[in-house]
Amino acid sequence: MQKLLIFTIFIILIPFSNVQAQKTSGSFSGGSVLFGYDNRTCDASLEGTIRYDSSSSKVEYCNGTVWAAPGNSCAVYNIAFTNEFDTGKAQYITSNISQVDTNACTTSISISGGGSPEYRICSEASCTAGSPAWTSAAGTVDDGDWVQLRLTSSASPMTTLTASLLIASLRNDWEVTTGPDAMLVFITSAAYTGAEVGGIGGADHKCQTLAEAAGRPGWYLPWLADESDLSAPGSRFTQSTLQYQLLNGTKVADNWTDLTDGSLDNYIDRDENGNLVSSKNVWSNLWSNGNRINTTGCSYWSSTGPTGNNGQNSRVDSQWSYAGSQSCTASNHLYCFQQANDPVGPHKKVFISSASYTGAAVGGVTGADSKCQALADAEGLGGTYKAWISDSNGLTAPSASFTQASIPYRLVNGRRIADDWADLINAANPTTITIDETGALQVNKKVWTNVHTNGNQINLSGNCSDWGSTAGSAYNGESWRLDSYWSYSNATACSTALHLYCFEQ
């Protein structure tokens, strides 16, 4: 009460004191009252002190770090800077402009990190008024100010530099990653039967994990198609204007157009570690222009029969991609191609359940949701999860019960499934949902759904008596499919154990 009384008297008296630049003060428990203007730096020795800054006509108190407005908690709310990818090398890169919310406080600001980072404080959203200066020195920032960052990008390709902005105790990181000089290409060191490929999702996983294990940056996709045109490189690949190169720098093609013109400049004969791999057959089912040949793809690359189309890495003519067909029991390699960066920003996580359930064991839609949530919680994924499933009540279908996200949907390994809800329900995805909550690959699995690809219920009865019975049959999707069959393909006996799709809300 003593502090409150003195502070109230102080506010009443100051307007009438007309004191400028006096250094008189009055003491009270916890700090001092500084009458008139005082330019001492706020630090721990002045914590709790109150002053009137006649230069700004503000009453302020020292919080131990900076002079701040009294009566408010100096909570700092997160500001966001969008990470930059595929930037030029050794260039000034500037961030987006983000507004500071400090709950009406003045607080400290500082910056550190790679690329000699700097910040500037602006009075408005365009950061043009008054030509605010760039600085790397610590300072203060007011509630409502706007902040922009910049740094010099790395001189090396595929290198990330991070600027860390500290406002009070809240750290905000901004990453800038330089683009590649070329798109890397390799043949896998391992060979696989048609069944061992594990579908398009399995081939995706193999290329990516081999690249990561060898320390190769970026995203990788296989030169492979199944029975759907959606799986072909012509539909899924970045059609790059950069050179395609082996890991030793040897040029394979000048760009996408050159890659798909029927001939290569050199053999694709180096694996993910840079080792020579010569005279090998490679699963493909692709013409050299990147389009699917036919349905000869070892039953969606999940079977040892009957046959699959292949290329030969000892050829630079069109037969590098298609040289004939072989029994799916043969062990062949894969070609893996680097893609453009796909920055993993805010997104909703998606996985196929590692466990499978009979129709009765699903336990209704609420039971399916609970199973998804428990699996996510066990892996520490965070968030709220629901199953892509519907019963006899159409309101349980994803179109009615899901949060329809405006941000991307991604597998737990970061691979993009859809740009947003509208993209998710357009009947075709660029990636199969074949990665479970642990990050492991689930090959050739069916999934209980009773849901069309648009998120609506299929019908009233195809749901194992509201997912509580082993009698009858229910509608399912096929996780290895990129087309509409991922959600709805056929019906399966309710006594069969199938998996679930789980979506973060």
Coordinates of C-alpha atoms in Angstrom, one line a residue:
M1 CA 0.0 0.0 0.0
Q2 CA 2.9 2.3 0.7
K3 CA 4.2 1.9 -2.8
L4 CA 0.8 2.5 -4.4
L5 CA 0.2 5.7 -2.3
I6 CA 3.6 7.3 -3.1
F7 CA 3.2 6.4 -6.8
T8 CA -0.2 8.0 -6.9
I9 CA 0.9 11.2 -5.2
F10 CA 3.9 11.3 -7.6
I11 CA 1.6 11.2 -10.7
I12 CA -0.5 14.0 -9.3
L13 CA 2.4 16.2 -8.3
I14 CA 4.5 15.9 -11.4
P15 CA 2.4 17.8 -13.8
F16 CA 2.5 20.8 -11.4
S17 CA 6.2 20.6 -10.5
N18 CA 7.5 21.8 -13.8
V19 CA 10.8 20.4 -12.9
Q20 CA 13.3 19.8 -15.7
A21 CA 16.7 18.1 -15.2
Q22 CA 16.5 18.0 -11.4
K23 CA 18.2 15.0 -9.7
T24 CA 16.3 15.1 -6.4
S25 CA 14.6 11.9 -5.3
G26 CA 12.5 10.4 -2.6
S27 CA 13.0 6.8 -1.3
F28 CA 10.6 4.1 -0.5
S29 CA 10.8 0.4 0.1
G30 CA 11.8 -1.4 -3.2
G31 CA 13.2 1.6 -5.1
S32 CA 13.2 5.4 -5.4
V33 CA 11.1 8.1 -7.0
L34 CA 13.2 10.2 -9.3
F35 CA 11.6 13.7 -9.8
G36 CA 12.2 15.3 -13.2
Y37 CA 14.3 13.9 -16.1
D38 CA 16.9 11.3 -15.1
N39 CA 19.2 9.7 -17.7
R40 CA 20.7 6.9 -15.7
T41 CA 20.6 3.4 -17.3
C42 CA 18.1 1.0 -15.9
D43 CA 19.9 -2.0 -14.3
A44 CA 19.6 -4.2 -11.3
S45 CA 20.8 -1.5 -8.9
L46 CA 17.8 0.7 -9.9
E47 CA 15.2 -2.0 -10.1
G48 CA 11.9 -0.7 -8.7
T49 CA 12.8 2.9 -9.3
I50 CA 10.1 5.3 -10.8
R51 CA 10.9 8.3 -12.9
Y52 CA 9.1 10.9 -15.0
D53 CA 10.8 11.3 -18.4
S54 CA 10.0 14.9 -19.3
S55 CA 11.5 14.4 -22.8
S56 CA 8.8 11.8 -23.7
S57 CA 6.1 12.9 -21.1
K58 CA 6.0 9.3 -19.8
V59 CA 6.0 7.9 -16.3
E60 CA 8.4 4.9 -16.2
Y61 CA 9.8 2.3 -13.8
C62 CA 13.0 0.3 -14.0
N63 CA 12.3 -3.4 -14.3
G64 CA 16.0 -4.2 -13.8
T65 CA 16.7 -4.2 -17.5
V66 CA 15.0 -1.2 -19.2
W67 CA 12.7 1.8 -18.3
A68 CA 9.2 0.6 -18.9
A69 CA 5.6 1.8 -18.5
P70 CA 4.2 1.0 -15.0
G71 CA 1.2 -1.2 -14.3
N72 CA 1.7 -3.8 -17.0
S73 CA 3.4 -7.2 -17.0
C74 CA 6.2 -7.0 -19.7
A75 CA 5.1 -10.2 -21.4
V76 CA 6.6 -10.5 -24.9
Y77 CA 4.5 -12.3 -27.4
N78 CA 6.1 -14.2 -30.3
I79 CA 6.9 -12.5 -33.5
A80 CA 7.5 -14.5 -36.6
F81 CA 10.1 -14.3 -39.4
T82 CA 9.7 -16.5 -42.5
N83 CA 12.7 -18.7 -43.2
E84 CA 14.3 -18.1 -46.7
F85 CA 15.3 -21.0 -49.0
D86 CA 17.2 -21.3 -52.3
T87 CA 18.7 -17.8 -51.9
G88 CA 21.7 -16.5 -53.8
K89 CA 25.2 -16.9 -52.3
A90 CA 27.0 -14.2 -50.3
Q91 CA 24.0 -11.7 -50.7
Y92 CA 22.2 -9.5 -48.3
I93 CA 18.9 -11.2 -47.5
T94 CA 16.2 -9.3 -45.7
S95 CA 13.3 -10.8 -43.7
N96 CA 9.6 -10.0 -43.6
I97 CA 8.6 -7.2 -41.2
S98 CA 7.0 -8.3 -38.0
Q99 CA 5.3 -6.2 -35.3
V100 CA 6.3 -6.4 -31.7
D101 CA 3.8 -7.0 -28.9
T102 CA 5.3 -6.3 -25.4
N103 CA 2.1 -5.5 -23.6
A104 CA 2.7 -1.8 -23.5
C105 CA 6.3 -2.1 -22.3
T106 CA 9.7 -0.9 -23.5
T107 CA 12.1 -3.9 -23.4
S108 CA 15.5 -5.0 -24.6
I109 CA 16.4 -6.2 -28.0
S110 CA 19.6 -7.8 -29.3
I111 CA 20.7 -10.0 -32.2
S112 CA 23.3 -12.7 -32.8
G113 CA 24.1 -15.5 -35.2
G114 CA 25.8 -16.2 -38.6
G115 CA 26.1 -13.9 -41.6
S116 CA 26.7 -10.7 -39.5
P117 CA 23.0 -10.3 -38.8
E118 CA 21.4 -6.9 -38.1
Y119 CA 18.0 -5.6 -37.3
R120 CA 16.1 -2.3 -37.7
I121 CA 13.2 -0.9 -35.7
C122 CA 10.5 0.8 -37.7
S123 CA 7.5 2.9 -36.8
E124 CA 5.2 1.5 -39.5
A125 CA 4.7 -1.7 -41.4
S126 CA 6.5 -0.8 -44.6
C127 CA 9.7 0.2 -42.7
T128 CA 10.2 3.2 -45.0
A129 CA 9.3 6.2 -42.8
G130 CA 12.4 8.0 -41.6
S131 CA 14.8 5.5 -43.2
P132 CA 15.4 3.5 -40.0
A133 CA 19.1 2.4 -39.6
W134 CA 20.3 -1.2 -39.5
T135 CA 22.3 -2.1 -36.4
S136 CA 23.8 -5.1 -34.6
A137 CA 24.0 -3.3 -31.2
A138 CA 21.7 -4.1 -28.3
G139 CA 19.0 -1.6 -27.7
T140 CA 15.4 -1.2 -26.7
V141 CA 12.1 -1.7 -28.5
D142 CA 8.6 -0.3 -27.8
D143 CA 5.3 -2.0 -27.9
G144 CA 3.8 -1.7 -31.4
D145 CA 7.2 -1.2 -33.2
W146 CA 8.0 -3.1 -36.3
V147 CA 11.2 -5.1 -36.7
Q148 CA 13.0 -6.4 -39.8
L149 CA 16.2 -8.6 -40.0
R150 CA 18.9 -9.0 -42.5
L151 CA 22.1 -11.1 -42.9
T152 CA 24.7 -12.0 -45.5
S153 CA 23.9 -15.5 -46.9
S154 CA 26.6 -18.2 -47.0
A155 CA 29.0 -18.3 -49.9
S156 CA 28.5 -22.1 -50.0
P157 CA 25.5 -23.9 -51.6
M158 CA 22.9 -25.6 -49.4
T159 CA 24.1 -23.9 -46.2
T160 CA 21.9 -22.5 -43.5
L161 CA 22.7 -19.4 -41.4
T162 CA 20.6 -18.5 -38.4
A163 CA 20.0 -15.0 -37.0
S164 CA 18.7 -15.1 -33.4
L165 CA 16.7 -12.1 -32.3
L166 CA 16.2 -11.7 -28.5
I167 CA 13.4 -9.5 -27.3
A168 CA 13.5 -9.5 -23.5
S169 CA 13.9 -13.3 -22.9
L170 CA 12.0 -14.4 -26.0
R171 CA 14.2 -15.8 -28.8
N172 CA 13.1 -15.7 -32.4
D173 CA 15.3 -17.6 -35.0
W174 CA 15.4 -16.8 -38.7
E175 CA 17.0 -19.2 -41.1
V176 CA 18.5 -18.4 -44.5
T177 CA 19.5 -21.3 -46.7
T178 CA 21.4 -20.9 -50.0
G179 CA 20.2 -22.8 -53.0
P180 CA 22.1 -25.6 -54.7
D181 CA 24.5 -25.2 -57.5
A182 CA 23.0 -28.2 -59.2
M183 CA 20.5 -31.0 -58.5
L184 CA 22.2 -34.2 -57.3
V185 CA 21.5 -37.6 -58.8
F186 CA 22.5 -41.0 -57.6
I187 CA 21.8 -44.7 -58.1
T188 CA 21.1 -46.5 -54.8
S189 CA 23.8 -48.6 -53.3
A190 CA 21.2 -51.2 -52.4
A191 CA 19.0 -53.3 -54.7
Y192 CA 15.4 -54.4 -54.2
T193 CA 13.0 -56.9 -55.5
G194 CA 9.7 -55.5 -56.8
A195 CA 8.0 -56.2 -53.4
E196 CA 10.9 -54.7 -51.4
V197 CA 10.5 -51.4 -53.2
G198 CA 7.5 -50.9 -51.0
G199 CA 5.4 -48.9 -53.4
I200 CA 6.1 -45.3 -54.4
G201 CA 6.1 -44.3 -50.7
G202 CA 8.7 -47.0 -50.0
A203 CA 10.9 -45.8 -52.9
D204 CA 10.5 -42.2 -51.7
H205 CA 11.6 -43.3 -48.2
K206 CA 14.6 -45.3 -49.5
C207 CA 15.9 -42.4 -51.6
Q208 CA 15.5 -39.9 -48.8
T209 CA 17.0 -42.1 -46.0
L210 CA 20.0 -43.0 -48.1
A211 CA 20.6 -39.4 -49.0
E212 CA 20.3 -38.3 -45.3
A213 CA 22.6 -41.2 -44.1
A214 CA 25.2 -40.0 -46.6
G215 CA 24.9 -36.4 -45.4
R216 CA 23.2 -35.2 -48.6
P217 CA 21.0 -32.1 -48.1
G218 CA 17.6 -31.6 -49.6
W219 CA 14.6 -33.7 -50.7
Y220 CA 14.9 -36.7 -53.0
L221 CA 12.4 -38.7 -55.1
P222 CA 12.8 -41.9 -57.2
W223 CA 12.8 -42.0 -61.0
L224 CA 9.9 -44.5 -60.8
A225 CA 6.2 -44.9 -61.7
D226 CA 3.6 -47.3 -60.6
E227 CA 0.2 -47.9 -62.3
S228 CA -0.8 -44.3 -62.0
D229 CA 0.3 -41.3 -64.0
L230 CA 0.3 -39.3 -60.8
S231 CA 3.4 -41.2 -59.6
A232 CA 5.5 -40.3 -62.7
P233 CA 8.3 -37.7 -62.5
G234 CA 6.5 -35.6 -65.0
S235 CA 3.8 -35.1 -62.3
R236 CA 5.9 -35.1 -59.2
F237 CA 9.4 -33.8 -59.9
T238 CA 10.8 -30.3 -59.8
Q239 CA 11.5 -29.5 -63.4
S240 CA 14.7 -27.8 -62.6
T241 CA 16.6 -25.2 -64.7
L242 CA 19.8 -26.2 -62.9
Q243 CA 22.2 -28.9 -64.0
Y244 CA 21.7 -32.5 -62.8
Q245 CA 25.0 -33.8 -61.5
L246 CA 26.5 -36.9 -59.9
L247 CA 28.1 -36.5 -56.5
N248 CA 31.5 -36.1 -58.1
G249 CA 30.3 -33.1 -60.1
T250 CA 29.9 -35.0 -63.4
K251 CA 27.1 -33.5 -65.5
V252 CA 24.2 -35.8 -66.3
A253 CA 22.0 -33.1 -68.0
D254 CA 21.9 -29.4 -68.3
N255 CA 18.3 -29.1 -67.0
W256 CA 15.0 -30.9 -66.9
T257 CA 14.5 -30.4 -70.7
D258 CA 17.9 -31.9 -71.4
L259 CA 17.3 -34.7 -68.9
T260 CA 14.1 -35.8 -70.6
D261 CA 15.2 -35.4 -74.3
G262 CA 16.1 -39.1 -74.8
S263 CA 19.8 -39.1 -73.9
L264 CA 22.1 -38.3 -71.0
D265 CA 25.5 -36.6 -71.0
N266 CA 27.0 -39.3 -68.7
Y267 CA 26.0 -42.5 -66.9
I268 CA 24.2 -42.4 -63.6
D269 CA 26.8 -44.6 -62.0
R270 CA 27.6 -43.1 -58.6
D271 CA 25.7 -44.0 -55.4
E272 CA 24.7 -41.8 -52.5
N273 CA 28.2 -42.1 -51.1
G274 CA 29.9 -41.3 -54.4
N275 CA 31.0 -44.9 -55.0
L276 CA 31.0 -46.4 -58.5
V277 CA 28.1 -48.6 -59.3
S278 CA 28.2 -49.9 -62.9
S279 CA 26.2 -52.1 -65.3
K280 CA 23.1 -52.3 -63.1
N281 CA 19.4 -52.7 -63.9
V282 CA 17.2 -50.0 -62.4
W283 CA 13.4 -50.3 -61.7
S284 CA 11.6 -47.5 -63.5
N285 CA 8.4 -48.2 -65.6
L286 CA 9.3 -44.8 -67.3
W287 CA 10.0 -43.6 -70.7
S288 CA 13.0 -41.3 -70.9
N289 CA 10.7 -38.3 -71.0
G290 CA 9.6 -39.0 -67.5
N291 CA 6.1 -40.4 -68.4
R292 CA 4.7 -43.7 -67.2
I293 CA 5.1 -46.6 -69.7
N294 CA 2.2 -48.9 -68.6
T295 CA 0.9 -50.9 -65.7
T296 CA 4.0 -53.2 -65.6
G297 CA 5.2 -52.1 -62.2
C298 CA 5.2 -55.2 -59.9
S299 CA 1.6 -54.4 -58.7
Y300 CA 2.4 -51.0 -57.4
W301 CA 5.9 -52.1 -56.5
S302 CA 4.6 -54.3 -53.7
S303 CA 4.7 -57.7 -55.3
T304 CA 7.3 -60.3 -56.6
G305 CA 5.1 -60.9 -59.6
P306 CA 4.8 -60.8 -62.5
T307 CA 7.1 -58.2 -64.1
G308 CA 8.4 -54.7 -63.9
N309 CA 9.9 -52.3 -66.4
N310 CA 13.5 -51.3 -65.9
G311 CA 16.3 -49.2 -67.3
Q312 CA 20.1 -49.8 -67.4
N313 CA 22.6 -47.4 -65.8
S314 CA 25.3 -48.5 -68.4
R315 CA 23.3 -46.6 -71.1
V316 CA 23.1 -42.9 -72.0
D317 CA 20.5 -43.3 -74.7
S318 CA 16.8 -43.7 -73.9
Q319 CA 17.5 -47.1 -72.4
W320 CA 19.0 -45.5 -69.3
S321 CA 15.3 -45.3 -68.3
Y322 CA 13.6 -48.1 -70.3
A323 CA 15.5 -51.1 -71.6
G324 CA 12.9 -53.9 -71.1
S325 CA 11.2 -55.8 -68.3
Q326 CA 12.2 -58.3 -65.7
S327 CA 10.6 -60.7 -63.2
C328 CA 9.7 -58.8 -60.0
T329 CA 11.8 -61.4 -58.1
A330 CA 14.9 -59.7 -59.5
S331 CA 16.8 -57.3 -57.3
N332 CA 17.3 -53.9 -59.1
H333 CA 18.5 -50.5 -58.0
L334 CA 16.7 -47.1 -58.0
Y335 CA 17.6 -43.7 -59.5
C336 CA 17.2 -40.9 -56.9
F337 CA 16.9 -37.2 -57.9
Q338 CA 17.2 -34.2 -55.7
Q339 CA 14.2 -31.8 -55.7
A340 CA 13.8 -28.1 -54.9
N341 CA 13.7 -27.2 -51.3
D342 CA 10.3 -27.5 -49.6
P343 CA 10.7 -25.5 -46.4
V344 CA 9.0 -27.1 -43.4
G345 CA 7.1 -24.3 -41.8
P346 CA 3.9 -24.5 -39.7
H347 CA 2.0 -27.6 -40.7
K348 CA -0.4 -30.3 -39.6
K349 CA 1.1 -33.7 -39.1
V350 CA -0.4 -36.9 -40.7
F351 CA 0.5 -40.5 -40.2
I352 CA -0.8 -44.0 -40.8
S353 CA -1.2 -46.0 -37.5
S354 CA 1.5 -48.5 -36.7
A355 CA -1.2 -50.7 -35.2
S356 CA -4.1 -52.4 -37.1
Y357 CA -7.6 -53.1 -35.8
T358 CA -10.6 -55.2 -36.7
G359 CA -13.8 -53.3 -37.3
A360 CA -14.9 -54.1 -33.7
A361 CA -11.6 -53.1 -32.2
V362 CA -11.8 -49.6 -33.8
G363 CA -14.3 -48.8 -31.1
G364 CA -16.4 -46.3 -33.0
V365 CA -15.3 -43.0 -34.4
T366 CA -14.4 -41.8 -30.8
G367 CA -12.3 -44.9 -30.4
A368 CA -10.5 -44.3 -33.6
D369 CA -9.8 -40.7 -32.6
S370 CA -8.5 -41.9 -29.2
K371 CA -6.2 -44.4 -30.8
C372 CA -4.7 -41.7 -33.1
Q373 CA -4.3 -39.4 -30.1
A374 CA -2.6 -42.1 -28.0
L375 CA -0.2 -43.0 -30.8
A376 CA 0.7 -39.4 -31.3
D377 CA 1.2 -38.8 -27.6
A378 CA 3.4 -41.8 -27.2
E379 CA 5.8 -40.3 -29.8
G380 CA 5.5 -36.8 -28.4
L381 CA 4.2 -35.4 -31.6
G382 CA 2.0 -32.8 -29.9
G383 CA -1.4 -31.5 -31.0
T384 CA -4.9 -33.0 -31.2
Y385 CA -5.5 -35.9 -33.6
K386 CA -8.5 -37.4 -35.3
A387 CA -9.0 -40.4 -37.5
W388 CA -9.9 -40.1 -41.2
I389 CA -13.1 -42.2 -40.7
S390 CA -16.9 -42.0 -40.7
D391 CA -19.7 -44.1 -39.3
S392 CA -23.5 -44.0 -40.1
N393 CA -23.7 -40.4 -39.0
G394 CA -22.4 -38.2 -41.7
L395 CA -21.5 -35.5 -39.2
T396 CA -18.6 -37.7 -38.0
A397 CA -16.9 -37.5 -41.5
P398 CA -13.8 -35.4 -41.8
S399 CA -15.6 -32.8 -44.0
A400 CA -17.8 -32.0 -41.0
S401 CA -15.6 -32.8 -38.0
F402 CA -12.1 -31.8 -39.0
T403 CA -10.3 -28.5 -38.7
Q404 CA -9.9 -27.5 -42.3
A405 CA -6.3 -26.2 -42.2
S406 CA -5.0 -23.4 -44.3
I407 CA -1.4 -24.6 -43.9
P408 CA 0.2 -27.7 -45.4
Y409 CA -0.4 -31.3 -44.3
R410 CA 2.9 -33.3 -43.9
L411 CA 4.0 -36.7 -42.9
V412 CA 5.9 -36.9 -39.6
N413 CA 9.2 -37.0 -41.6
G414 CA 8.3 -33.6 -43.2
R415 CA 7.2 -34.9 -46.6
R416 CA 4.4 -32.7 -48.0
I417 CA 1.0 -34.4 -48.6
A418 CA -1.1 -31.3 -49.5
D419 CA -0.8 -27.5 -49.4
D420 CA -4.0 -27.1 -47.3
W421 CA -7.5 -28.6 -46.8
A422 CA -8.7 -27.8 -50.3
D423 CA -5.6 -29.5 -51.8
L424 CA -6.0 -32.5 -49.5
I425 CA -9.5 -33.3 -50.8
N426 CA -8.8 -32.8 -54.5
A427 CA -8.5 -36.6 -55.0
A428 CA -4.7 -36.7 -55.7
N429 CA -1.7 -36.4 -53.4
P430 CA 2.0 -36.0 -54.3
T431 CA 3.0 -38.4 -51.5
T432 CA 1.5 -41.6 -50.1
I433 CA 0.5 -41.8 -46.4
T434 CA 2.8 -44.7 -45.6
I435 CA 4.9 -43.3 -42.7
D436 CA 3.6 -44.1 -39.2
E437 CA 3.8 -42.1 -36.0
T438 CA 7.3 -43.4 -35.3
G439 CA 8.6 -42.4 -38.7
A440 CA 8.7 -46.0 -39.9
L441 CA 7.5 -47.2 -43.3
Q442 CA 4.3 -49.2 -43.5
V443 CA 4.2 -51.1 -46.8
N444 CA 1.1 -52.1 -48.7
K445 CA -1.4 -51.4 -45.9
K446 CA -5.1 -50.9 -46.2
V447 CA -6.9 -48.4 -44.0
W448 CA -10.4 -48.3 -42.6
T449 CA -12.2 -45.1 -43.8
N450 CA -15.8 -45.1 -45.2
V451 CA -14.8 -41.7 -46.5
H452 CA -14.6 -40.3 -50.0
T453 CA -11.5 -38.3 -51.0
N454 CA -13.6 -35.1 -50.5
G455 CA -13.9 -36.0 -46.8
N456 CA -17.6 -37.0 -47.0
Q457 CA -19.1 -40.2 -45.7
I458 CA -19.4 -42.9 -48.4
N459 CA -22.7 -44.4 -47.1
L460 CA -24.6 -45.3 -44.0
S461 CA -23.8 -49.0 -43.8
G462 CA -20.1 -49.5 -44.8
N463 CA -18.8 -49.1 -41.3
C464 CA -18.8 -52.4 -39.4
S465 CA -21.9 -51.4 -37.5
D466 CA -20.5 -48.0 -36.5
W467 CA -17.1 -49.6 -36.0
G468 CA -18.2 -52.0 -33.3
S469 CA -18.6 -55.4 -35.0
T470 CA -16.6 -58.0 -36.9
A471 CA -19.6 -58.9 -39.0
G472 CA -20.1 -57.7 -42.5
S473 CA -17.7 -55.4 -44.4
A474 CA -16.6 -51.8 -44.5
Y475 CA -15.0 -49.4 -46.9
N476 CA -11.2 -48.9 -46.9
G477 CA -8.5 -46.9 -48.6
E478 CA -5.1 -48.1 -49.9
S479 CA -2.2 -46.3 -48.4
W480 CA 0.2 -46.9 -51.3
R481 CA -2.0 -45.0 -53.7
L482 CA -1.6 -41.4 -54.8
D483 CA -5.0 -41.2 -56.6
S484 CA -8.5 -41.2 -55.0
Y485 CA -8.0 -44.8 -53.9
W486 CA -5.9 -43.6 -51.0
S487 CA -9.2 -42.9 -49.3
Y488 CA -11.7 -45.2 -51.0
S489 CA -10.9 -48.3 -53.0
N490 CA -13.2 -51.2 -52.0
A491 CA -14.7 -53.1 -49.0
T492 CA -13.0 -55.5 -46.6
A493 CA -14.4 -57.9 -44.1
C494 CA -14.8 -56.4 -40.7
S495 CA -13.0 -59.3 -39.1
T496 CA -9.8 -58.1 -40.9
A497 CA -7.3 -55.9 -39.1
L498 CA -6.6 -52.7 -41.0
H499 CA -4.9 -49.4 -40.1
L500 CA -6.1 -45.8 -39.5
Y501 CA -5.1 -42.5 -41.0
C502 CA -4.5 -39.9 -38.3
F503 CA -4.6 -36.1 -38.9
E504 CA -3.6 -33.3 -36.6
Q505 CA -6.3 -30.7 -36.0

